[in-house]
Amino acid sequence: MLFEQWLASQSQPLLLEGGAYGHLSHPFEDLSLTMQDVKDMIDSTVKGAFGPENFVQEKVDGQNLMISWKDGRLIAARNKQHLKNAGENALTQQGVADLFAGRGDIETAYNAAMTDLAASIGSLSEGDKLAMFDNGRKFASVEVITPVTQNTVPYGQSMLVFHGVVEYDETGSPIGEDKQAAREIGKMVSNANAAAQKTFYVRGPVDISVMPFPDTKKREAYYNSKLKQIMKESGTTLNSTIGDYVLGSAINIIEREAKQAGVTLSPASIEGLAMRIGGINKSYSVPNIKRDLGADAQWFIDLEKNREKELKREVYAPLEGLFLEVGTEMMRNISAFLAANPTSAAEEMKREIESAIKTIRTNGDQIDVQKLEAEMLRVASAGGLESIVPTEGITFMYKGKPYKYTGIFAPLHQIRSILAYKK
């Protein structure tokens, strides 16, 4: 089987790097997780069973900056070259100013952030700076939050929030992340009376106390029932992986599309085509497709060319929708967010999104409207616009890996981006 061959070739699970390494995955993006893992993760969320070891924290919607302390001064990194050899070629404060010169509010925000970070980190003892940054070998990931550079969530205050410290080798590759260090830096800065700076308040991450959902047993049964239906439709069991789910769901779609087109496919061809539209890989190459499908090959080539993104969304939609709903309900059950006035912030987000929806439906082109309607389906899966909470989401650790719940934020951000890209 092509999928089994691909799975055996993987030296580690297919998971895009999380935390400060780069992209932080939703659980449904990790093809190595089993459906039992999915069930356990959702059950733990519903029961409020996450503890301190899960590092449940608010995911912040700002601009990211990687900083360290080397040879008595603050340095920053924007790419791998800056991280090499313990930050040997990292950006100084002037380097950051030059990089963002002429960028308006972004320039102002980053310059102010570097000034305030230099003051707050500079106030720590030499021992603390060495422990946290190892003279440029460790970089802290900082989120820059200010109303003038607001993305989707209106926080109503200017903050610099630490959310991880990453150690890099001489080539600039990450070799470890310390989530606890973000808490420790926040405490050090606070203890040094250096949190309140000229522009920003400097702090550690917001740790979230996860509470059981109201009507816990009822909600647990509800989500377990939805998961069972997803497994039934994709032909998977609790021992199956999310990769198996993706393949099973994609096979269903390929068989449907082939039947509608009057195309007959062999089992091997079905699996190879399903791996392509499911985004697993494209090892079943176009020359091989032409060889095996003959005159019918053009049917799939056109299908993939015209509807690849649409079909991949359909593959993931049931499992993604389940996690969107769980994540949104979890966040509605939490009150300790960074937004200065959570109720006001949620109302502002709702007004802005409703305005964006109206504008796209009135003035958008066909592609924009199609994108909007696809995102509105995701909004509905997450509970509708009434489920808006003023946060980008929640990050947590599960079996040593970092994941995120973004709930309704994910589709709202995409809707907002439809207009932003037109400017």
Coordinates of C-alpha atoms in Angstrom, one line a residue:
M1 CA 0.0 0.0 0.0
L2 CA 1.3 3.4 -0.9
F3 CA 0.2 5.0 2.4
E4 CA 1.9 2.3 4.5
Q5 CA 5.1 2.7 2.5
W6 CA 5.0 6.4 3.1
L7 CA 4.3 6.0 6.8
A8 CA 7.2 3.5 7.2
S9 CA 9.5 6.0 5.6
Q10 CA 8.9 8.7 8.1
S11 CA 11.7 8.9 10.8
Q12 CA 9.4 10.9 13.0
P13 CA 5.7 11.9 13.1
L14 CA 4.5 14.3 10.6
L15 CA 4.1 17.4 12.7
L16 CA 5.0 20.9 11.7
E17 CA 7.3 22.4 14.3
G18 CA 5.5 24.1 17.1
G19 CA 6.0 26.9 19.6
A20 CA 8.9 29.3 18.8
Y21 CA 10.2 26.9 16.1
G22 CA 7.6 28.1 13.7
H23 CA 4.1 26.8 12.9
L24 CA 2.2 25.5 15.9
S25 CA -0.2 22.7 14.9
H26 CA -3.8 22.1 15.5
P27 CA -4.3 18.5 16.7
F28 CA -6.0 17.5 13.4
E29 CA -2.8 18.4 11.5
D30 CA -0.7 15.8 13.3
L31 CA -1.1 12.7 11.1
S32 CA 0.7 10.6 13.7
L33 CA -1.9 11.1 16.5
T34 CA -4.2 8.1 16.9
M35 CA -8.0 8.5 17.2
Q36 CA -7.6 7.3 20.7
D37 CA -5.3 10.3 21.3
V38 CA -8.0 12.5 19.8
K39 CA -10.6 11.0 22.1
D40 CA -8.4 11.3 25.2
M41 CA -7.4 14.9 24.3
I42 CA -11.1 16.0 23.9
D43 CA -12.2 14.1 27.0
S44 CA -9.4 15.9 29.0
T45 CA -10.6 19.2 27.6
V46 CA -14.2 18.6 28.5
K47 CA -13.4 17.3 32.0
G48 CA -10.9 20.2 32.7
A49 CA -8.2 17.6 33.3
F50 CA -5.2 19.5 32.0
G51 CA -2.7 20.3 34.7
P52 CA 0.5 22.5 35.0
E53 CA 2.5 19.9 33.0
N54 CA 0.2 20.7 30.0
F55 CA 1.3 24.4 30.0
V56 CA -2.2 25.6 29.0
Q57 CA -1.6 29.2 28.0
E58 CA -3.3 31.9 26.0
K59 CA -2.1 32.1 22.3
V60 CA -1.5 35.8 21.6
D61 CA -2.5 37.6 18.4
G62 CA 0.4 40.1 17.9
Q63 CA 3.7 40.5 16.1
N64 CA 6.5 38.1 17.0
L65 CA 10.0 39.0 17.9
M66 CA 12.9 36.7 19.0
I67 CA 15.3 38.3 21.4
S68 CA 18.4 37.4 23.4
W69 CA 21.1 39.0 25.5
K70 CA 24.7 38.8 24.3
D71 CA 27.9 40.6 25.3
G72 CA 26.0 43.1 27.4
R73 CA 23.3 44.1 25.0
L74 CA 19.9 43.1 23.6
I75 CA 19.9 41.4 20.2
A76 CA 17.1 40.2 18.0
A77 CA 16.6 37.5 15.3
R78 CA 14.3 37.4 12.3
N79 CA 15.9 34.5 10.4
K80 CA 18.2 31.5 10.8
Q81 CA 21.3 33.6 9.9
H82 CA 20.7 35.7 12.9
L83 CA 20.6 32.6 15.2
K84 CA 23.8 31.0 14.0
N85 CA 26.9 30.9 16.3
A86 CA 25.1 32.2 19.4
G87 CA 23.6 35.2 17.6
E88 CA 26.9 36.3 16.1
N89 CA 25.1 38.2 13.3
A90 CA 21.9 39.0 15.2
L91 CA 20.2 42.4 14.9
T92 CA 21.1 45.2 17.3
Q93 CA 18.5 47.8 18.3
Q94 CA 19.8 49.9 15.4
G95 CA 19.6 46.9 13.1
V96 CA 15.9 46.4 14.0
A97 CA 15.3 50.1 13.4
D98 CA 16.9 49.9 10.0
L99 CA 15.0 46.7 9.1
F100 CA 11.6 48.3 9.8
A101 CA 12.4 51.8 8.6
G102 CA 9.5 53.4 6.7
R103 CA 6.9 50.8 7.9
G104 CA 4.8 53.3 9.8
D105 CA 3.1 51.8 12.9
I106 CA 5.1 48.6 12.6
E107 CA 8.4 50.5 12.8
T108 CA 7.2 52.5 15.8
A109 CA 6.0 49.3 17.6
Y110 CA 9.2 47.3 17.1
N111 CA 11.5 50.2 18.0
A112 CA 9.5 50.9 21.2
A113 CA 9.6 47.1 21.9
M114 CA 13.4 46.9 21.6
T115 CA 13.8 50.0 23.8
D116 CA 11.6 48.6 26.5
L117 CA 13.0 45.1 26.3
A118 CA 16.6 46.5 26.6
A119 CA 15.5 48.3 29.8
S120 CA 13.6 45.4 31.4
I121 CA 16.1 42.6 30.5
G122 CA 19.0 44.9 31.3
S123 CA 17.7 45.3 34.8
L124 CA 18.1 41.6 35.6
S125 CA 21.2 40.3 37.3
E126 CA 24.1 39.0 35.2
G127 CA 23.4 35.5 36.5
D128 CA 19.7 35.6 35.5
K129 CA 20.6 36.9 32.0
L130 CA 23.1 34.1 31.5
A131 CA 20.7 31.5 32.8
M132 CA 17.9 32.6 30.5
F133 CA 19.9 33.5 27.3
D134 CA 23.3 31.8 27.6
N135 CA 25.0 34.8 25.9
G136 CA 23.1 34.4 22.6
R137 CA 22.6 30.6 22.5
K138 CA 19.0 30.9 23.8
F139 CA 16.4 33.2 22.3
A140 CA 13.1 34.2 23.9
S141 CA 10.0 34.4 21.7
V142 CA 8.1 37.6 22.5
E143 CA 4.7 38.8 21.2
V144 CA 4.4 42.5 20.6
I145 CA 0.9 43.7 21.3
T146 CA -0.2 47.3 20.8
P147 CA -3.5 48.9 19.6
V148 CA -1.8 50.6 16.7
T149 CA -0.7 47.3 15.2
Q150 CA -3.9 45.3 16.2
N151 CA -4.6 42.2 14.1
T152 CA -7.9 40.5 14.8
V153 CA -8.1 40.6 18.7
P154 CA -8.4 44.1 20.2
Y155 CA -6.5 43.8 23.5
G156 CA -6.9 47.5 24.5
Q157 CA -3.4 47.7 26.0
S158 CA 0.3 47.5 25.0
M159 CA 2.2 44.4 26.2
L160 CA 5.3 42.4 25.5
V161 CA 4.4 38.8 26.3
F162 CA 7.1 36.0 26.6
H163 CA 5.9 32.6 25.5
G164 CA 8.9 30.3 25.2
V165 CA 12.7 30.2 25.2
V166 CA 14.5 28.2 22.5
E167 CA 18.1 27.0 22.5
Y168 CA 19.9 26.8 19.1
D169 CA 23.0 25.0 17.9
E170 CA 25.9 26.6 16.0
T171 CA 24.0 26.3 12.7
G172 CA 21.0 28.1 14.0
S173 CA 18.8 25.0 14.3
P174 CA 16.6 24.6 17.4
I175 CA 17.7 21.9 19.8
G176 CA 15.2 22.5 22.7
E177 CA 12.4 24.7 24.0
D178 CA 11.8 25.6 27.6
K179 CA 8.2 26.6 28.2
Q180 CA 8.8 27.2 31.9
A181 CA 11.4 29.8 31.1
A182 CA 8.8 32.2 29.8
R183 CA 7.1 32.2 33.2
E184 CA 10.5 32.6 34.9
I185 CA 11.5 35.6 32.8
G186 CA 8.1 37.3 33.6
K187 CA 8.7 36.7 37.3
M188 CA 12.3 38.0 37.1
V189 CA 11.2 41.2 35.3
S190 CA 8.4 41.7 37.8
N191 CA 10.6 41.1 40.8
A192 CA 13.1 43.6 39.4
N193 CA 10.3 46.2 39.2
A194 CA 11.0 46.4 35.5
A195 CA 7.6 45.3 34.1
A196 CA 6.1 48.7 33.5
Q197 CA 8.2 50.4 30.8
K198 CA 7.8 53.5 28.7
T199 CA 5.5 52.0 26.1
F200 CA 4.8 48.4 27.1
Y201 CA 4.0 46.3 30.1
V202 CA 6.5 43.3 30.0
R203 CA 5.2 40.0 31.3
G204 CA 5.2 36.2 31.1
P205 CA 2.4 34.2 29.5
V206 CA -1.1 33.9 30.8
D207 CA -1.5 30.5 32.4
I208 CA -5.0 29.2 32.0
S209 CA -6.9 27.3 34.6
V210 CA -9.0 24.7 32.7
M211 CA -12.4 24.1 34.2
P212 CA -14.8 21.3 33.4
F213 CA -17.4 22.1 30.9
P214 CA -20.9 22.7 32.3
D215 CA -22.9 19.4 32.0
T216 CA -19.6 17.6 31.7
K217 CA -21.0 14.1 31.1
K218 CA -23.5 15.2 28.6
R219 CA -20.9 17.2 26.7
E220 CA -18.4 14.4 26.8
A221 CA -21.0 12.0 25.3
Y222 CA -21.9 14.6 22.7
Y223 CA -18.3 14.9 21.5
N224 CA -17.7 11.2 21.7
S225 CA -20.7 10.6 19.5
K226 CA -19.4 13.1 16.9
L227 CA -16.0 11.4 16.9
K228 CA -17.6 7.9 16.4
Q229 CA -19.5 9.2 13.4
I230 CA -16.3 10.7 11.9
M231 CA -14.6 7.3 12.4
K232 CA -17.5 5.4 10.9
E233 CA -17.5 7.6 7.8
S234 CA -13.7 7.4 7.3
G235 CA -13.5 3.7 8.1
T236 CA -11.2 4.2 11.0
T237 CA -11.0 2.9 14.6
L238 CA -9.5 4.2 17.8
N239 CA -6.2 2.5 16.8
S240 CA -6.1 4.3 13.5
T241 CA -4.1 7.5 13.1
I242 CA -5.2 10.9 11.8
G243 CA -3.2 9.9 8.7
D244 CA -5.5 6.9 8.3
Y245 CA -8.5 9.2 8.7
V246 CA -7.2 11.6 6.1
L247 CA -6.7 8.7 3.7
G248 CA -10.1 7.2 4.3
S249 CA -11.9 10.5 3.9
A250 CA -10.0 11.3 0.8
I251 CA -10.7 7.8 -0.7
N252 CA -14.5 8.5 -0.2
I253 CA -14.2 11.7 -2.0
I254 CA -12.2 10.3 -4.9
E255 CA -14.6 7.4 -5.3
R256 CA -17.5 9.9 -5.3
E257 CA -15.9 12.1 -7.9
A258 CA -14.9 9.2 -10.1
K259 CA -18.4 7.8 -10.0
Q260 CA -19.9 11.1 -11.0
A261 CA -17.4 11.3 -13.9
G262 CA -18.0 7.8 -15.0
V263 CA -14.4 6.8 -14.4
T264 CA -13.3 3.3 -13.2
L265 CA -10.3 3.2 -10.9
S266 CA -8.1 0.4 -9.5
P267 CA -7.6 0.2 -5.7
A268 CA -4.0 1.2 -6.1
S269 CA -4.9 4.2 -8.2
I270 CA -7.6 5.3 -5.7
E271 CA -5.1 5.3 -2.8
G272 CA -2.5 7.2 -4.7
L273 CA -5.0 9.9 -5.9
A274 CA -6.4 10.1 -2.3
M275 CA -3.0 10.8 -0.9
R276 CA -2.6 13.7 -3.3
I277 CA -5.9 15.4 -2.6
G278 CA -5.5 14.7 1.2
G279 CA -2.2 16.5 1.2
I280 CA -0.3 13.5 2.4
N281 CA 2.1 13.5 -0.5
K282 CA 2.3 13.4 -4.3
S283 CA 4.5 10.3 -4.7
Y284 CA 1.8 9.0 -7.1
S285 CA 3.2 11.2 -9.9
V286 CA 1.4 12.6 -12.9
P287 CA 3.4 10.3 -15.3
N288 CA 2.2 7.3 -13.2
I289 CA -1.3 8.6 -13.2
K290 CA -1.2 8.9 -17.0
R291 CA 0.2 5.4 -17.3
D292 CA -2.5 3.8 -15.0
L293 CA -5.5 5.8 -16.0
G294 CA -4.9 6.2 -19.7
A295 CA -7.5 8.5 -21.3
D296 CA -9.1 9.1 -17.9
A297 CA -6.0 10.7 -16.5
Q298 CA -7.0 14.1 -17.7
W299 CA -10.1 13.9 -15.5
F300 CA -8.0 13.8 -12.4
I301 CA -5.5 16.3 -13.6
D302 CA -8.3 18.8 -14.2
L303 CA -10.0 17.9 -10.9
E304 CA -6.8 18.5 -8.9
K305 CA -6.0 21.7 -10.8
N306 CA -9.4 23.3 -10.3
R307 CA -10.5 21.9 -6.9
E308 CA -7.5 20.9 -5.0
K309 CA -7.9 23.3 -2.1
E310 CA -11.7 22.7 -2.0
L311 CA -11.3 18.9 -1.8
K312 CA -8.6 19.1 0.8
R313 CA -10.8 21.3 3.0
E314 CA -13.6 18.7 2.6
V315 CA -11.2 15.9 3.7
Y316 CA -10.3 17.7 7.0
A317 CA -13.6 19.5 7.6
P318 CA -15.3 16.9 9.9
L319 CA -12.3 16.5 12.2
E320 CA -11.4 20.2 12.0
G321 CA -15.0 21.1 12.8
L322 CA -14.9 18.9 15.9
F323 CA -11.8 20.6 17.3
L324 CA -13.1 24.1 16.4
E325 CA -16.3 23.3 18.4
V326 CA -14.3 21.9 21.4
G327 CA -11.9 24.7 21.4
T328 CA -14.6 27.4 21.2
E329 CA -16.5 25.8 24.1
M330 CA -13.3 25.6 26.1
M331 CA -12.6 29.2 25.6
R332 CA -16.1 30.3 26.4
N333 CA -15.5 28.6 29.7
I334 CA -12.4 30.7 30.5
S335 CA -12.4 34.3 31.8
A336 CA -8.7 35.1 32.4
F337 CA -7.7 36.6 29.0
L338 CA -5.2 39.3 28.2
A339 CA -7.8 41.7 26.7
A340 CA -8.3 44.6 29.1
N341 CA -12.1 44.4 28.7
P342 CA -13.0 41.0 27.4
T343 CA -16.7 41.7 26.9
S344 CA -16.1 45.0 25.0
A345 CA -13.3 43.3 22.9
A346 CA -15.6 40.5 21.9
E347 CA -18.3 42.9 20.9
E348 CA -15.8 45.0 18.9
M349 CA -14.6 41.8 17.1
K350 CA -18.2 40.8 16.3
R351 CA -19.0 44.3 14.8
E352 CA -15.9 44.3 12.7
I353 CA -16.5 40.7 11.3
E354 CA -20.2 41.5 10.6
S355 CA -19.1 44.6 8.7
A356 CA -16.5 42.5 6.8
I357 CA -19.0 39.9 5.9
K358 CA -21.4 42.5 4.5
T359 CA -18.7 44.2 2.5
I360 CA -17.5 41.0 0.9
R361 CA -21.0 39.9 0.0
T362 CA -21.8 43.3 -1.5
N363 CA -18.5 44.2 -3.2
G364 CA -16.4 41.1 -3.3
D365 CA -15.7 39.2 -6.5
Q366 CA -16.8 35.6 -7.0
I367 CA -13.6 34.1 -5.5
D368 CA -13.9 36.3 -2.4
V369 CA -17.5 35.3 -1.9
Q370 CA -16.6 31.6 -2.3
K371 CA -13.8 32.0 0.3
L372 CA -16.2 33.8 2.6
E373 CA -18.9 31.1 2.4
A374 CA -16.3 28.4 3.1
E375 CA -15.2 30.2 6.2
M376 CA -18.8 30.8 7.3
L377 CA -19.2 27.0 7.4
R378 CA -16.3 26.9 9.8
V379 CA -17.8 29.7 11.8
A380 CA -21.0 27.6 12.1
S381 CA -19.0 24.5 13.2
A382 CA -17.5 26.6 16.0
G383 CA -20.9 27.8 17.2
G384 CA -21.6 30.9 15.2
L385 CA -20.7 34.6 15.8
E386 CA -22.2 34.5 19.2
S387 CA -19.3 32.3 20.3
I388 CA -16.7 35.0 19.8
V389 CA -14.2 35.3 22.6
P390 CA -11.4 37.9 22.7
T391 CA -8.4 35.6 22.2
E392 CA -6.5 34.0 19.3
G393 CA -6.7 30.6 21.2
I394 CA -5.1 28.3 23.7
T395 CA -1.8 26.5 23.5
F396 CA -1.0 23.3 25.4
M397 CA 1.3 20.3 25.6
Y398 CA 0.1 16.8 25.0
K399 CA 2.5 13.8 25.3
G400 CA 5.4 16.2 25.0
K401 CA 4.2 18.0 21.8
P402 CA 2.8 21.5 21.5
Y403 CA -0.7 22.0 20.0
K404 CA -3.3 24.8 19.8
Y405 CA -7.0 25.3 20.0
T406 CA -8.0 28.4 18.0
G407 CA -11.8 27.9 18.0
I408 CA -13.7 30.5 16.1
F409 CA -10.6 32.8 15.8
A410 CA -9.3 30.8 12.8
P411 CA -12.2 31.4 10.4
L412 CA -12.7 35.0 11.6
H413 CA -9.0 35.8 10.9
Q414 CA -9.4 34.3 7.4
I415 CA -12.6 36.4 6.8
R416 CA -10.7 39.5 7.9
S417 CA -7.8 38.6 5.7
I418 CA -10.0 38.5 2.5
L419 CA -10.4 42.3 2.9
A420 CA -6.9 43.0 4.1
Y421 CA -5.3 41.4 1.0
K422 CA -7.4 43.7 -1.2
K423 CA -5.8 46.8 0.3

